Structure formats: C-alpha cells, structure tokens
PDB file of C-alpha atoms in Angstrom:
ATOM      1  CA  MET U   1    -155.383 -17.423 103.265  1.00 49.00           C
ATOM      2  CA  LEU U   2    -155.723 -14.265 100.571  1.00 52.00           C
ATOM      3  CA  ALA U   3    -158.437 -16.525  99.189  1.00 52.00           C
ATOM      4  CA  LEU U   4    -160.415 -16.787 102.863  1.00 49.00           C
ATOM      5  CA  GLY U   5    -159.946 -12.849 103.052  1.00 51.00           C
ATOM      6  CA  ALA U   6    -161.585 -12.677  99.846  1.00 53.00           C
ATOM      7  CA  VAL U   7    -164.564 -14.893 100.659  1.00 51.00           C
ATOM      8  CA  LEU U   8    -165.247 -12.628 103.973  1.00 52.00           C
ATOM      9  CA  TYR U   9    -165.011  -9.296 102.000  1.00 54.00           C
ATOM     10  CA  ALA U  10    -167.220 -10.377  99.562  1.00 52.00           C
ATOM     11  CA  ALA U  11    -169.267 -11.486 102.251  1.00 54.00           C
ATOM     12  CA  ARG U  12    -169.335  -8.487 105.094  1.00 58.00           C
ATOM     13  CA  GLN U  13    -172.562  -7.156 103.324  1.00 59.00           C
ATOM     14  CA  TYR U  14    -174.983 -10.143 105.292  1.00 56.00           C
ATOM     15  CA  TYR U  15    -173.182  -9.142 108.440  1.00 58.00           C
ATOM     16  CA  ARG U  16    -172.001  -5.751 108.269  1.00 67.00           C
ATOM     17  CA  ASN U  17    -174.784  -3.841 109.525  1.00 75.00           C
ATOM     18  CA  TRP U  18    -176.823  -6.536 111.191  1.00 79.00           C
ATOM     19  CA  GLY U  19    -180.617  -5.241 111.540  1.00 84.00           C
ATOM     20  CA  ALA U  20    -179.881  -2.110 110.882  1.00 90.00           C
ATOM     21  CA  THR U  21    -181.539   0.189 107.863  1.00 92.00           C
ATOM     22  CA  LYS U  22    -179.977   2.166 105.132  1.00 91.00           C
ATOM     23  CA  GLU U  23    -180.644   5.299 106.654  1.00 94.00           C
ATOM     24  CA  GLU U  24    -179.002   4.179 110.432  1.00 94.00           C
ATOM     25  CA  CYS U  25    -175.825   2.936 108.913  1.00 91.00           C
ATOM     26  CA  VAL U  26    -174.903   6.353 107.721  1.00 92.00           C
ATOM     27  CA  LEU U  27    -176.082   8.180 110.438  1.00 94.00           C
ATOM     28  CA  HIS U  28    -173.774  10.752 111.704  1.00 95.00           C
ATOM     29  CA  LEU U  29    -174.078   9.670 115.701  1.00 96.00           C
ATOM     30  CA  PRO U  30    -171.895  10.890 118.835  1.00 96.00           C
ATOM     31  CA  GLY U  31    -168.778   9.693 119.054  1.00 94.00           C
ATOM     32  CA  ASP U  32    -168.035   9.208 115.814  1.00 94.00           C
ATOM     33  CA  ALA U  33    -165.532  12.092 115.494  1.00 92.00           C
ATOM     34  CA  LEU U  34    -163.350  10.025 117.790  1.00 91.00           C
ATOM     35  CA  VAL U  35    -162.503   7.774 115.267  1.00 88.00           C
ATOM     36  CA  GLY U  36    -162.295   9.707 112.054  1.00 81.00           C
ATOM     37  CA  ASP U  37    -161.837   7.755 108.291  1.00 80.00           C
ATOM     38  CA  PRO U  38    -162.150   4.512 110.052  1.00 83.00           C
ATOM     39  CA  VAL U  39    -160.641   0.966 108.440  1.00 78.00           C
ATOM     40  CA  VAL U  40    -164.136  -0.935 110.015  1.00 80.00           C
ATOM     41  CA  GLN U  41    -167.418   0.714 110.673  1.00 86.00           C
ATOM     42  CA  ALA U  42    -170.468  -1.230 111.238  1.00 88.00           C
ATOM     43  CA  THR U  43    -173.970  -0.398 112.438  1.00 93.00           C
ATOM     44  CA  GLU U  44    -176.615  -3.311 114.310  1.00 93.00           C
ATOM     45  CA  ALA U  45    -179.865  -2.561 115.535  1.00 94.00           C
ATOM     46  CA  VAL U  46    -182.275  -3.711 117.371  1.00 96.00           C
ATOM     47  CA  TYR U  47    -186.024  -2.720 118.441  1.00 97.00           C
ATOM     48  CA  ILE U  48    -186.823  -3.226 122.175  1.00 96.00           C
ATOM     49  CA  ASP U  49    -190.479  -3.230 123.694  1.00 95.00           C
ATOM     50  CA  SER U  50    -189.516  -1.376 126.860  1.00 92.00           C
ATOM     51  CA  PRO U  51    -189.876   1.956 128.240  1.00 91.00           C
ATOM     52  CA  PRO U  52    -186.310   4.219 127.469  1.00 92.00           C
ATOM     53  CA  SER U  53    -185.799   4.458 130.993  1.00 90.00           C
ATOM     54  CA  THR U  54    -185.767   0.394 131.452  1.00 90.00           C
ATOM     55  CA  VAL U  55    -183.328   0.518 128.753  1.00 93.00           C
ATOM     56  CA  TRP U  56    -181.141   2.984 130.006  1.00 93.00           C
ATOM     57  CA  ALA U  57    -181.149   1.690 133.507  1.00 90.00           C
ATOM     58  CA  LEU U  58    -179.874  -1.762 132.403  1.00 90.00           C
ATOM     59  CA  LEU U  59    -177.297   0.008 130.352  1.00 90.00           C
ATOM     60  CA  ALA U  60    -175.650   1.758 132.492  1.00 89.00           C
ATOM     61  CA  GLN U  61    -174.906  -1.019 134.663  1.00 86.00           C
ATOM     62  CA  MET U  62    -173.443  -3.094 131.706  1.00 82.00           C
ATOM     63  CA  GLY U  63    -169.982  -4.946 132.336  1.00 72.00           C
ATOM     64  CA  GLN U  64    -168.113  -7.255 134.707  1.00 61.00           C
ATOM     65  CA  ASP U  65    -169.438  -7.041 138.207  1.00 65.00           C
ATOM     66  CA  ARG U  66    -171.212  -3.690 138.076  1.00 59.00           C
ATOM     67  CA  GLY U  67    -174.801  -4.883 138.123  1.00 59.00           C
ATOM     68  CA  ASP U  68    -177.662  -7.873 138.201  1.00 58.00           C
ATOM     69  CA  ALA U  69    -178.966  -8.788 134.611  1.00 60.00           C
ATOM     70  CA  GLU U  70    -182.411  -9.205 136.061  1.00 68.00           C
ATOM     71  CA  ARG U  71    -183.002  -6.113 138.592  1.00 75.00           C
ATOM     72  CA  ILE U  72    -181.967  -2.558 138.473  1.00 81.00           C
ATOM     73  CA  ARG U  73    -179.318  -1.758 141.171  1.00 77.00           C
ATOM     74  CA  PRO U  74    -179.586   2.176 142.196  1.00 80.00           C
ATOM     75  CA  GLU U  75    -175.735   2.362 142.919  1.00 77.00           C
ATOM     76  CA  SER U  76    -174.743   1.194 139.599  1.00 77.00           C
ATOM     77  CA  GLN U  77    -176.735   4.091 137.211  1.00 83.00           C
ATOM     78  CA  HIS U  78    -173.824   6.798 137.672  1.00 84.00           C
ATOM     79  CA  LEU U  79    -171.508   6.518 134.583  1.00 88.00           C
ATOM     80  CA  GLU U  80    -169.041   9.527 134.220  1.00 91.00           C
ATOM     81  CA  VAL U  81    -166.869  10.339 131.364  1.00 95.00           C
ATOM     82  CA  GLY U  82    -163.567   8.466 132.303  1.00 93.00           C
ATOM     83  CA  ASP U  83    -165.004   5.413 134.115  1.00 92.00           C
ATOM     84  CA  VAL U  84    -163.519   2.167 133.323  1.00 89.00           C
ATOM     85  CA  LEU U  85    -165.563  -0.505 132.253  1.00 87.00           C
ATOM     86  CA  TYR U  86    -165.183  -4.613 131.187  1.00 81.00           C
ATOM     87  CA  PRO U  87    -167.847  -5.349 128.879  1.00 72.00           C
ATOM     88  CA  ALA U  88    -166.112  -8.867 128.273  1.00 64.00           C
ATOM     89  CA  PRO U  89    -164.387 -11.035 130.965  1.00 60.00           C
ATOM     90  CA  MET U  90    -160.548 -12.151 131.340  1.00 58.00           C
ATOM     91  CA  GLY U  91    -159.826 -14.485 128.720  1.00 55.00           C
ATOM     92  CA  TRP U  92    -162.356 -13.223 126.038  1.00 55.00           C
ATOM     93  CA  MET U  93    -160.395 -13.470 122.679  1.00 57.00           C
ATOM     94  CA  GLY U  94    -157.545 -13.999 124.060  1.00 58.00           C
ATOM     95  CA  LEU U  95    -157.478 -10.953 126.377  1.00 57.00           C
ATOM     96  CA  LYS U  96    -155.838 -11.910 129.655  1.00 60.00           C
ATOM     97  CA  ARG U  97    -157.385  -8.854 131.208  1.00 63.00           C
ATOM     98  CA  GLY U  98    -160.266  -9.138 129.132  1.00 61.00           C
ATOM     99  CA  LEU U  99    -161.557  -6.391 127.572  1.00 74.00           C
ATOM    100  CA  ARG U 100    -161.675  -2.700 128.638  1.00 82.00           C
ATOM    101  CA  MET U 101    -163.338   0.308 127.557  1.00 87.00           C
ATOM    102  CA  CYS U 102    -163.335   3.747 129.027  1.00 91.00           C
ATOM    103  CA  VAL U 103    -166.549   6.025 128.515  1.00 94.00           C
ATOM    104  CA  ALA U 104    -165.528   8.504 126.513  1.00 95.00           C
ATOM    105  CA  GLU U 105    -169.243  10.525 125.704  1.00 96.00           C
ATOM    106  CA  ILE U 106    -171.906   9.982 127.926  1.00 96.00           C
ATOM    107  CA  GLU U 107    -175.841  11.534 127.469  1.00 95.00           C
ATOM    108  CA  PRO U 108    -178.045   9.953 129.959  1.00 92.00           C
ATOM    109  CA  GLU U 109    -181.067   7.875 128.081  1.00 92.00           C
ATOM    110  CA  LYS U 110    -179.392   8.859 124.791  1.00 95.00           C
ATOM    111  CA  TYR U 111    -175.976   7.165 124.465  1.00 97.00           C
ATOM    112  CA  ILE U 112    -172.650   5.759 125.893  1.00 96.00           C
ATOM    113  CA  VAL U 113    -169.726   6.212 123.733  1.00 97.00           C
ATOM    114  CA  LEU U 114    -166.669   3.486 125.022  1.00 94.00           C
ATOM    115  CA  ARG U 115    -163.224   3.767 123.558  1.00 91.00           C
ATOM    116  CA  ALA U 116    -161.043   0.746 124.132  1.00 86.00           C
ATOM    117  CA  MET U 117    -157.845   0.311 126.172  1.00 73.00           C
ATOM    118  CA  ARG U 118    -155.803  -1.557 124.631  1.00 63.00           C
ATOM    119  CA  PRO U 119    -153.749   0.825 122.442  1.00 50.00           C
ATOM    120  CA  GLY U 120    -151.231  -2.096 121.480  1.00 52.00           C
ATOM    121  CA  LEU U 121    -154.146  -4.039 119.925  1.00 50.00           C
ATOM    122  CA  LEU U 122    -155.660  -1.603 118.153  1.00 52.00           C
ATOM    123  CA  ARG U 123    -154.573   2.437 117.397  1.00 59.00           C
ATOM    124  CA  ASP U 124    -158.448   2.987 117.931  1.00 78.00           C
ATOM    125  CA  ALA U 125    -161.758   1.206 118.684  1.00 85.00           C
ATOM    126  CA  LEU U 126    -164.931   2.651 119.754  1.00 90.00           C
ATOM    127  CA  TRP U 127    -168.070   1.274 120.492  1.00 92.00           C
ATOM    128  CA  SER U 128    -171.110   3.390 121.259  1.00 96.00           C
ATOM    129  CA  ILE U 129    -174.608   2.557 122.090  1.00 96.00           C
ATOM    130  CA  HIS U 130    -177.747   4.561 121.297  1.00 97.00           C
ATOM    131  CA  VAL U 131    -181.094   4.803 122.551  1.00 97.00           C
ATOM    132  CA  LEU U 132    -183.954   6.435 120.191  1.00 95.00           C
ATOM    133  CA  PRO U 133    -186.967   6.301 121.740  1.00 94.00           C
ATOM    134  CA  HIS U 134    -190.279   5.220 119.586  1.00 89.00           C
ATOM    135  CA  TRP U 135    -193.196   6.118 121.766  1.00 82.00           C
ATOM    136  CA  GLU U 136    -193.270   5.967 124.986  1.00 84.00           C
ATOM    137  CA  ASP U 137    -192.739   2.159 125.171  1.00 89.00           C
ATOM    138  CA  ARG U 138    -190.705   1.360 122.473  1.00 94.00           C
ATOM    139  CA  VAL U 139    -186.775   1.971 121.521  1.00 95.00           C
ATOM    140  CA  ARG U 140    -184.618   1.323 118.972  1.00 96.00           C
ATOM    141  CA  LEU U 141    -181.396   0.366 119.991  1.00 97.00           C
ATOM    142  CA  LEU U 142    -178.056   0.907 117.896  1.00 96.00           C
ATOM    143  CA  VAL U 143    -174.570  -0.333 118.211  1.00 95.00           C
ATOM    144  CA  ARG U 144    -171.823   1.460 116.600  1.00 95.00           C
ATOM    145  CA  VAL U 145    -168.435  -0.098 116.084  1.00 91.00           C
ATOM    146  CA  ARG U 146    -165.450   1.980 114.360  1.00 90.00           C
ATOM    147  CA  ILE U 147    -162.299   0.444 114.479  1.00 84.00           C
ATOM    148  CA  GLY U 148    -158.619   2.723 113.130  1.00 80.00           C
ATOM    149  CA  LEU U 149    -155.774   0.809 112.148  1.00 72.00           C
ATOM    150  CA  ARG U 150    -152.016   1.318 112.229  1.00 65.00           C
ATOM    151  CA  HIS U 151    -150.820  -0.722 109.323  1.00 65.00           C
ATOM    152  CA  PRO U 152    -151.579  -2.089 106.053  1.00 62.00           C
ATOM    153  CA  GLY U 153    -151.539  -5.244 106.982  1.00 62.00           C
ATOM    154  CA  GLU U 154    -153.902  -5.670 109.647  1.00 64.00           C
ATOM    155  CA  VAL U 155    -156.959  -4.761 107.141  1.00 64.00           C
ATOM    156  CA  LEU U 156    -156.643  -8.551 106.008  1.00 62.00           C
ATOM    157  CA  ALA U 157    -156.694  -9.497 110.005  1.00 63.00           C
ATOM    158  CA  MET U 158    -159.284  -7.275 110.706  1.00 65.00           C
ATOM    159  CA  GLU U 159    -161.540  -8.721 107.916  1.00 64.00           C
ATOM    160  CA  MET U 160    -161.218 -12.223 109.193  1.00 64.00           C
ATOM    161  CA  ALA U 161    -162.461 -11.162 112.307  1.00 65.00           C
ATOM    162  CA  ARG U 162    -165.048  -9.115 111.122  1.00 70.00           C
ATOM    163  CA  PRO U 163    -168.300 -12.277 111.525  1.00 73.00           C
ATOM    164  CA  LEU U 164    -167.289 -12.663 115.325  1.00 73.00           C
ATOM    165  CA  VAL U 165    -167.341  -9.166 115.989  1.00 74.00           C
ATOM    166  CA  ALA U 166    -170.624  -8.853 114.007  1.00 79.00           C
ATOM    167  CA  LEU U 167    -172.063 -11.878 115.898  1.00 80.00           C
ATOM    168  CA  THR U 168    -170.532 -10.608 119.510  1.00 82.00           C
ATOM    169  CA  THR U 169    -172.070  -7.416 119.085  1.00 85.00           C
ATOM    170  CA  ARG U 170    -175.541  -9.206 117.722  1.00 87.00           C
ATOM    171  CA  THR U 171    -175.241 -11.488 120.760  1.00 88.00           C
ATOM    172  CA  PHE U 172    -175.390  -8.678 123.045  1.00 88.00           C
ATOM    173  CA  LEU U 173    -178.344  -7.096 121.226  1.00 92.00           C
ATOM    174  CA  ILE U 174    -180.170  -9.811 121.262  1.00 93.00           C
ATOM    175  CA  GLU U 175    -179.359 -10.929 125.241  1.00 91.00           C
ATOM    176  CA  PHE U 176    -179.882  -6.879 126.230  1.00 92.00           C
ATOM    177  CA  LYS U 177    -183.614  -6.714 124.639  1.00 94.00           C
ATOM    178  CA  HIS U 178    -184.411 -10.186 126.013  1.00 92.00           C
ATOM    179  CA  ARG U 179    -183.736  -9.126 129.403  1.00 90.00           C
ATOM    180  CA  VAL U 180    -185.174  -5.846 129.326  1.00 92.00           C
ATOM    181  CA  GLU U 181    -188.281  -6.608 127.905  1.00 92.00           C
ATOM    182  CA  ARG U 182    -188.608  -9.544 130.464  1.00 90.00           C
ATOM    183  CA  LEU U 183    -188.005  -6.780 133.502  1.00 87.00           C
ATOM    184  CA  SER U 184    -190.386  -4.734 132.019  1.00 84.00           C
ATOM    185  CA  SER U 185    -192.869  -7.765 132.028  1.00 81.00           C
ATOM    186  CA  THR U 186    -192.358  -8.268 135.768  1.00 77.00           C
ATOM    187  CA  GLN U 187    -192.319  -4.588 136.753  1.00 63.00           C
ATOM    188  CA  SER U 188    -195.441  -2.762 137.810  1.00 50.00           C
ATOM    189  CA  PRO U 189    -196.068   0.864 136.545  1.00 50.00           C
ATOM    190  CA  PRO U 190    -195.227   2.158 140.367  1.00 44.00           C
ATOM    191  CA  VAL U 191    -191.711   0.475 139.965  1.00 45.00           C
ATOM    192  CA  LEU U 192    -191.237   1.526 136.270  1.00 48.00           C
ATOM    193  CA  ARG U 193    -191.847   5.132 137.512  1.00 52.00           C
ATOM    194  CA  ALA U 194    -189.014   4.753 140.051  1.00 48.00           C
ATOM    195  CA  VAL U 195    -186.412   3.587 137.559  1.00 49.00           C
ATOM    196  CA  LYS U 196    -187.170   6.124 135.933  1.00 51.00           C
ATOM    197  CA  ASP U 197    -186.709   8.794 139.027  1.00 51.00           C
ATOM    198  CA  VAL U 198    -183.428   6.674 139.929  1.00 47.00           C
ATOM    199  CA  VAL U 199    -182.287   7.181 136.469  1.00 49.00           C
ATOM    200  CA  GLN U 200    -183.234  11.201 136.507  1.00 52.00           C
ATOM    201  CA  GLN U 201    -181.147  11.502 139.480  1.00 53.00           C
TER     202      GLN U 201
END
C-alpha cells in the first residue's frame, strides 16, 4: 500500500494540473480563501470556441435535473448563493445520495464557487469554475479543486483518489467544451444574442 502511494505521489505532476499553464496554477482565484492552506489543490483548463455568454448559460444549468445539455433553458439561468446542485448522480463513488454541492460564491459570466455538503467525508472541499474571455468568441475555462483534510492519515487516501478526481474533472471539461461548441455552431447570431440577454437579466 505504501509503495502504491509513493508511485501515485510521484506521478501526480502529470495529472494534477491537467491542461493548465504554470501561471494559471498559481493564480489567486475567487473562492480560494474559503479553504485556506489546502492539502490538495489542482487546476485544470481548456479553451472553448464560443462566446462567454453561451458558456455561462450552459454552466449555470449544470447539475442533475437542472437543464438540457443541448439547449438553453431560461428558467435554469438564475443561480444564487445557497442553491444546492447535484453535479454527480446517486451512487457516484459510493455516495448513495450523489455529490451535493452548495453555491458559495457566484459572479454571473465570471465564476461559480461550489462547496461540498458532506462534512463527514471531507472537512473542506471546494470546486470553483472560472470563465476567462479571450476575445468575443473564445473562452478559457478553469476548474480549481481545493481540499482540506481532518487527519494526517487521510492524505494517503487522497493521493490514491487524485487520479480519479483529475480524470473526472478533465472529463467534465472536455464534454462541456463539446456541448458548448456544438450549441454555438447550430445557433444563429440572433439566437446567441437572445442567450446573452437572458444571462444578463
């Protein structure tokens, strides 16, 4: 077990900050202060060829039973601090009720900070998503994970879970990128302007 932990620890440089630049990895981002001095921090990123308003519109309706992955639902566009989201279904990673996260901070078209609602599992677990516009039709989407643990013995368990956390985050980014770009390619400019109007309401 210790040997496996050592191998995973040595390999983490290859997956801890998947797709993110060195500069992005050290950026101070909204939500970071909610988990001070984390045992685990990882930053992943991807480019999305789509207007920021479209990226945000799909981001705002993420979670189980909140929206359609292929279209914008105006009724799902208004997230607020305190709202509870279910990013993963029941049974995910052995969690009978799925993964529950609460909106801790939010700035429309800029970022969402989610905090895990399973204090018995982790003391502090934060998942923040940041929309960084690059021109009018391209976005850099960053996801940062920060975790604080309660006991030294949990560090080894977390190191073993790191690859799964990294893969789950990367899968989310790639699938989300494809959904947004597919939506943007099939919508006319008037429809995309309407999406922006809904987001900014």
